[in-house]
Amino acid sequence: MVGNAFLVQRFNSHNFHVWSEENPRATRTLAAQEWFSVNVWAGIVRDHLVGPYLLPERLTGANYLIFLQQVVPQLLDDAHVTSAMRSSMRFQHDGAPAHYSIDVRLHLNATYGQQWIDRGGPVLWPTRAPDLTCLDYFLCGYVKSLVFETPANSAEDLVARIGAAAGEVRDTLGIFADVRSSMRRRCEACITAQGPNFEHLL
């Protein structure tokens, strides 16, 4: 389970050109501040999409700890994740500074014991290893493809689209079986490659 930021920038200077011979006095309105982003957390437990949940735009160890203590249990309840499923699940996140705070790690140790994955945890997770994270290799890309079919106009529009995309993920039969099958292939390829890049083996 991991969070992800959705960033929209309305003006991209790399894609804006003025040919001076055609219009030597061309001007453009500066739009450096015309951007918005949302920080979203989601998880996958077996055949359940947990969340999405809107996190603070600036995530700190303190507000991430509150999220873990108060919000994650409710999200798991809402996704009908049973106590048996919780006892066998692994909590994985991506090593962001907020995830590495001592209070967060103490909470994860107390809540998940040996069943959490990240730097500083009982199961170390190599940095920059998204190929073995189903939220990275599947969910984020799939949701973004749905969300950004057309440009988003505001943070509120973006949040609404993310919610609709999550509903579409939930309604797609067999989607999580495909994710598990892909995860198995990726683990086998990683073992075959003895750890380095293995995308070419898939």
CSV table of C-alpha atoms in Angstrom, one decimal:
chain,number,residue,atom,x,y,z
A,1,MET,CA,0.0,0.0,0.0
A,2,VAL,CA,1.4,3.3,-1.0
A,3,GLY,CA,0.5,6.9,-1.6
A,4,ASN,CA,0.8,8.8,-4.9
A,5,ALA,CA,0.7,12.5,-5.9
A,6,PHE,CA,-1.3,13.7,-8.9
A,7,LEU,CA,0.1,16.9,-10.2
A,8,VAL,CA,-1.4,19.1,-12.9
A,9,GLN,CA,0.4,22.1,-14.3
A,10,ARG,CA,-1.6,24.2,-16.8
A,11,PHE,CA,1.4,25.9,-18.4
A,12,ASN,CA,4.4,24.2,-19.7
A,13,SER,CA,7.1,26.5,-21.1
A,14,HIS,CA,8.8,23.6,-22.9
A,15,ASN,CA,5.8,23.3,-25.2
A,16,PHE,CA,5.4,27.0,-25.9
A,17,HIS,CA,7.3,28.7,-28.7
A,18,VAL,CA,7.2,32.1,-30.3
A,19,TRP,CA,9.0,32.6,-33.6
A,20,SER,CA,10.4,36.2,-33.4
A,21,GLU,CA,10.5,36.7,-37.2
A,22,GLU,CA,6.7,36.2,-37.2
A,23,ASN,CA,5.9,38.3,-34.2
A,24,PRO,CA,8.9,40.1,-32.6
A,25,ARG,CA,6.7,41.7,-30.0
A,26,ALA,CA,4.9,38.6,-28.8
A,27,THR,CA,3.9,38.4,-25.2
A,28,ARG,CA,2.4,35.8,-23.0
A,29,THR,CA,0.8,35.8,-19.6
A,30,LEU,CA,3.0,34.2,-17.0
A,31,ALA,CA,1.2,31.3,-15.4
A,32,ALA,CA,3.9,29.9,-13.1
A,33,GLN,CA,1.4,29.6,-10.2
A,34,GLU,CA,-1.4,28.0,-12.2
A,35,TRP,CA,-0.9,24.5,-11.0
A,36,PHE,CA,-2.6,22.2,-8.5
A,37,SER,CA,-1.9,18.8,-7.0
A,38,VAL,CA,-3.4,16.2,-4.7
A,39,ASN,CA,-1.7,13.6,-2.6
A,40,VAL,CA,-3.6,10.4,-2.7
A,41,TRP,CA,-3.1,7.1,-0.8
A,42,ALA,CA,-4.5,3.8,-1.9
A,43,GLY,CA,-3.9,0.1,-1.1
A,44,ILE,CA,-4.6,-3.3,-2.5
A,45,VAL,CA,-5.4,-6.2,-0.2
A,46,ARG,CA,-6.2,-9.4,-2.2
A,47,ASP,CA,-9.3,-8.4,-4.3
A,48,HIS,CA,-10.0,-5.2,-2.5
A,49,LEU,CA,-9.0,-1.7,-3.4
A,50,VAL,CA,-8.5,0.2,-0.2
A,51,GLY,CA,-9.2,3.9,-0.5
A,52,PRO,CA,-8.4,6.2,-2.3
A,53,TYR,CA,-7.9,8.7,0.5
A,54,LEU,CA,-6.8,12.3,0.1
A,55,LEU,CA,-3.7,13.0,2.2
A,56,PRO,CA,-2.4,16.5,3.1
A,57,GLU,CA,-0.5,18.1,0.2
A,58,ARG,CA,2.5,18.4,2.5
A,59,LEU,CA,3.0,15.0,4.2
A,60,THR,CA,5.0,14.9,7.5
A,61,GLY,CA,5.8,12.1,9.8
A,62,ALA,CA,3.3,13.5,12.3
A,63,ASN,CA,0.3,13.7,10.0
A,64,TYR,CA,1.2,10.4,8.3
A,65,LEU,CA,1.2,8.7,11.8
A,66,ILE,CA,-2.3,10.1,12.4
A,67,PHE,CA,-3.3,8.7,9.1
A,68,LEU,CA,-1.9,5.2,10.0
A,69,GLN,CA,-3.4,5.2,13.4
A,70,GLN,CA,-6.9,6.6,12.7
A,71,VAL,CA,-7.7,6.4,9.0
A,72,VAL,CA,-6.1,3.1,7.7
A,73,PRO,CA,-8.1,0.9,10.2
A,74,GLN,CA,-11.4,2.6,9.0
A,75,LEU,CA,-10.4,2.2,5.3
A,76,LEU,CA,-9.7,-1.5,5.9
A,77,ASP,CA,-13.2,-1.8,7.5
A,78,ASP,CA,-14.8,0.0,4.6
A,79,ALA,CA,-13.1,-2.4,2.2
A,80,HIS,CA,-14.4,-5.4,4.2
A,81,VAL,CA,-10.9,-6.5,4.9
A,82,THR,CA,-11.4,-9.2,7.6
A,83,SER,CA,-9.2,-9.7,10.6
A,84,ALA,CA,-7.9,-13.0,9.1
A,85,MET,CA,-6.9,-11.0,5.9
A,86,ARG,CA,-5.2,-8.3,8.1
A,87,SER,CA,-3.2,-10.9,10.0
A,88,SER,CA,-1.7,-12.2,6.7
A,89,MET,CA,-1.3,-8.9,4.8
A,90,ARG,CA,2.0,-7.0,4.4
A,91,PHE,CA,2.2,-3.2,4.7
A,92,GLN,CA,4.5,-1.8,2.1
A,93,HIS,CA,5.4,1.8,1.4
A,94,ASP,CA,8.0,3.7,-0.5
A,95,GLY,CA,10.6,5.2,1.9
A,96,ALA,CA,9.5,8.8,1.6
A,97,PRO,CA,10.8,10.9,4.5
A,98,ALA,CA,7.4,11.0,6.3
A,99,HIS,CA,7.3,7.2,6.1
A,100,TYR,CA,10.8,6.9,7.8
A,101,SER,CA,10.1,9.0,10.9
A,102,ILE,CA,10.8,7.1,14.1
A,103,ASP,CA,7.3,7.4,15.4
A,104,VAL,CA,5.9,5.9,12.2
A,105,ARG,CA,8.4,3.0,12.3
A,106,LEU,CA,7.5,2.3,16.0
A,107,HIS,CA,3.8,2.3,15.1
A,108,LEU,CA,4.4,-0.1,12.2
A,109,ASN,CA,6.4,-2.4,14.4
A,110,ALA,CA,3.6,-2.4,17.0
A,111,THR,CA,0.9,-2.9,14.5
A,112,TYR,CA,2.4,-5.2,11.8
A,113,GLY,CA,5.3,-6.8,13.6
A,114,GLN,CA,7.5,-8.4,11.0
A,115,GLN,CA,5.0,-7.8,8.2
A,116,TRP,CA,5.9,-4.4,6.9
A,117,ILE,CA,8.3,-3.5,4.1
A,118,ASP,CA,10.4,-0.4,3.8
A,119,ARG,CA,13.7,1.0,4.7
A,120,GLY,CA,14.2,0.8,8.4
A,121,GLY,CA,11.7,-2.0,8.6
A,122,PRO,CA,12.0,-5.7,9.3
A,123,VAL,CA,11.8,-6.4,5.5
A,124,LEU,CA,14.1,-4.0,3.7
A,125,TRP,CA,12.8,-2.6,0.4
A,126,PRO,CA,15.4,-1.5,-2.1
A,127,THR,CA,15.1,2.1,-3.2
A,128,ARG,CA,13.6,2.7,-6.6
A,129,ALA,CA,12.1,-0.7,-6.9
A,130,PRO,CA,8.6,0.0,-8.3
A,131,ASP,CA,8.6,-3.0,-10.5
A,132,LEU,CA,7.6,-5.1,-7.5
A,133,THR,CA,5.0,-2.7,-6.2
A,134,CYS,CA,1.6,-3.4,-7.7
A,135,LEU,CA,0.4,0.1,-7.0
A,136,ASP,CA,3.3,1.5,-9.0
A,137,TYR,CA,3.3,-1.0,-11.9
A,138,PHE,CA,-0.5,-1.2,-12.2
A,139,LEU,CA,-2.8,1.0,-10.2
A,140,CYS,CA,-1.3,4.4,-10.4
A,141,GLY,CA,-0.7,4.2,-14.2
A,142,TYR,CA,-4.2,2.7,-14.8
A,143,VAL,CA,-6.0,5.3,-12.7
A,144,LYS,CA,-4.0,8.2,-14.2
A,145,SER,CA,-4.9,6.9,-17.7
A,146,LEU,CA,-8.6,7.3,-16.7
A,147,VAL,CA,-8.2,10.5,-14.8
A,148,PHE,CA,-6.3,12.4,-17.5
A,149,GLU,CA,-8.3,11.4,-20.6
A,150,THR,CA,-9.0,15.1,-20.7
A,151,PRO,CA,-7.3,17.9,-18.9
A,152,ALA,CA,-8.5,18.5,-15.3
A,153,ASN,CA,-9.7,22.0,-14.5
A,154,SER,CA,-9.3,22.2,-10.7
A,155,ALA,CA,-8.2,20.2,-7.7
A,156,GLU,CA,-11.8,19.4,-7.0
A,157,ASP,CA,-12.3,18.1,-10.5
A,158,LEU,CA,-9.2,16.0,-10.1
A,159,VAL,CA,-10.4,14.5,-6.8
A,160,ALA,CA,-13.8,13.6,-8.4
A,161,ARG,CA,-12.1,11.9,-11.3
A,162,ILE,CA,-9.9,9.9,-9.0
A,163,GLY,CA,-13.0,8.7,-7.1
A,164,ALA,CA,-14.7,7.8,-10.4
A,165,ALA,CA,-11.6,5.9,-11.6
A,166,ALA,CA,-11.4,4.0,-8.3
A,167,GLY,CA,-15.0,3.0,-8.8
A,168,GLU,CA,-14.2,1.7,-12.3
A,169,VAL,CA,-11.3,-0.3,-10.9
A,170,ARG,CA,-13.6,-1.9,-8.3
A,171,ASP,CA,-16.2,-2.7,-11.0
A,172,THR,CA,-13.7,-4.5,-13.4
A,173,LEU,CA,-14.1,-8.2,-12.8
A,174,GLY,CA,-10.9,-10.2,-12.5
A,175,ILE,CA,-8.6,-7.2,-12.4
A,176,PHE,CA,-6.9,-8.1,-9.2
A,177,ALA,CA,-6.4,-11.7,-10.3
A,178,ASP,CA,-4.4,-10.2,-13.3
A,179,VAL,CA,-2.4,-8.1,-10.9
A,180,ARG,CA,-1.5,-11.1,-8.7
A,181,SER,CA,-0.5,-13.0,-11.8
A,182,SER,CA,1.7,-10.1,-13.0
A,183,MET,CA,3.2,-9.9,-9.5
A,184,ARG,CA,4.1,-13.6,-9.6
A,185,ARG,CA,5.8,-13.2,-13.0
A,186,ARG,CA,7.7,-10.1,-11.8
A,187,CYS,CA,9.0,-12.0,-8.7
A,188,GLU,CA,10.1,-14.9,-10.8
A,189,ALA,CA,11.9,-12.5,-13.3
A,190,CYS,CA,13.6,-10.7,-10.4
A,191,ILE,CA,14.9,-14.0,-9.0
A,192,THR,CA,16.1,-15.0,-12.5
A,193,ALA,CA,17.9,-11.7,-12.9
A,194,GLN,CA,19.3,-12.1,-9.4
A,195,GLY,CA,18.0,-8.7,-8.4
A,196,PRO,CA,18.9,-6.1,-11.1
A,197,ASN,CA,16.6,-4.7,-13.7
A,198,PHE,CA,14.3,-7.4,-15.1
A,199,GLU,CA,11.7,-5.6,-17.2
A,200,HIS,CA,13.2,-7.0,-20.3
A,201,LEU,CA,12.4,-10.5,-19.0
A,202,LEU,CA,8.6,-9.9,-18.8
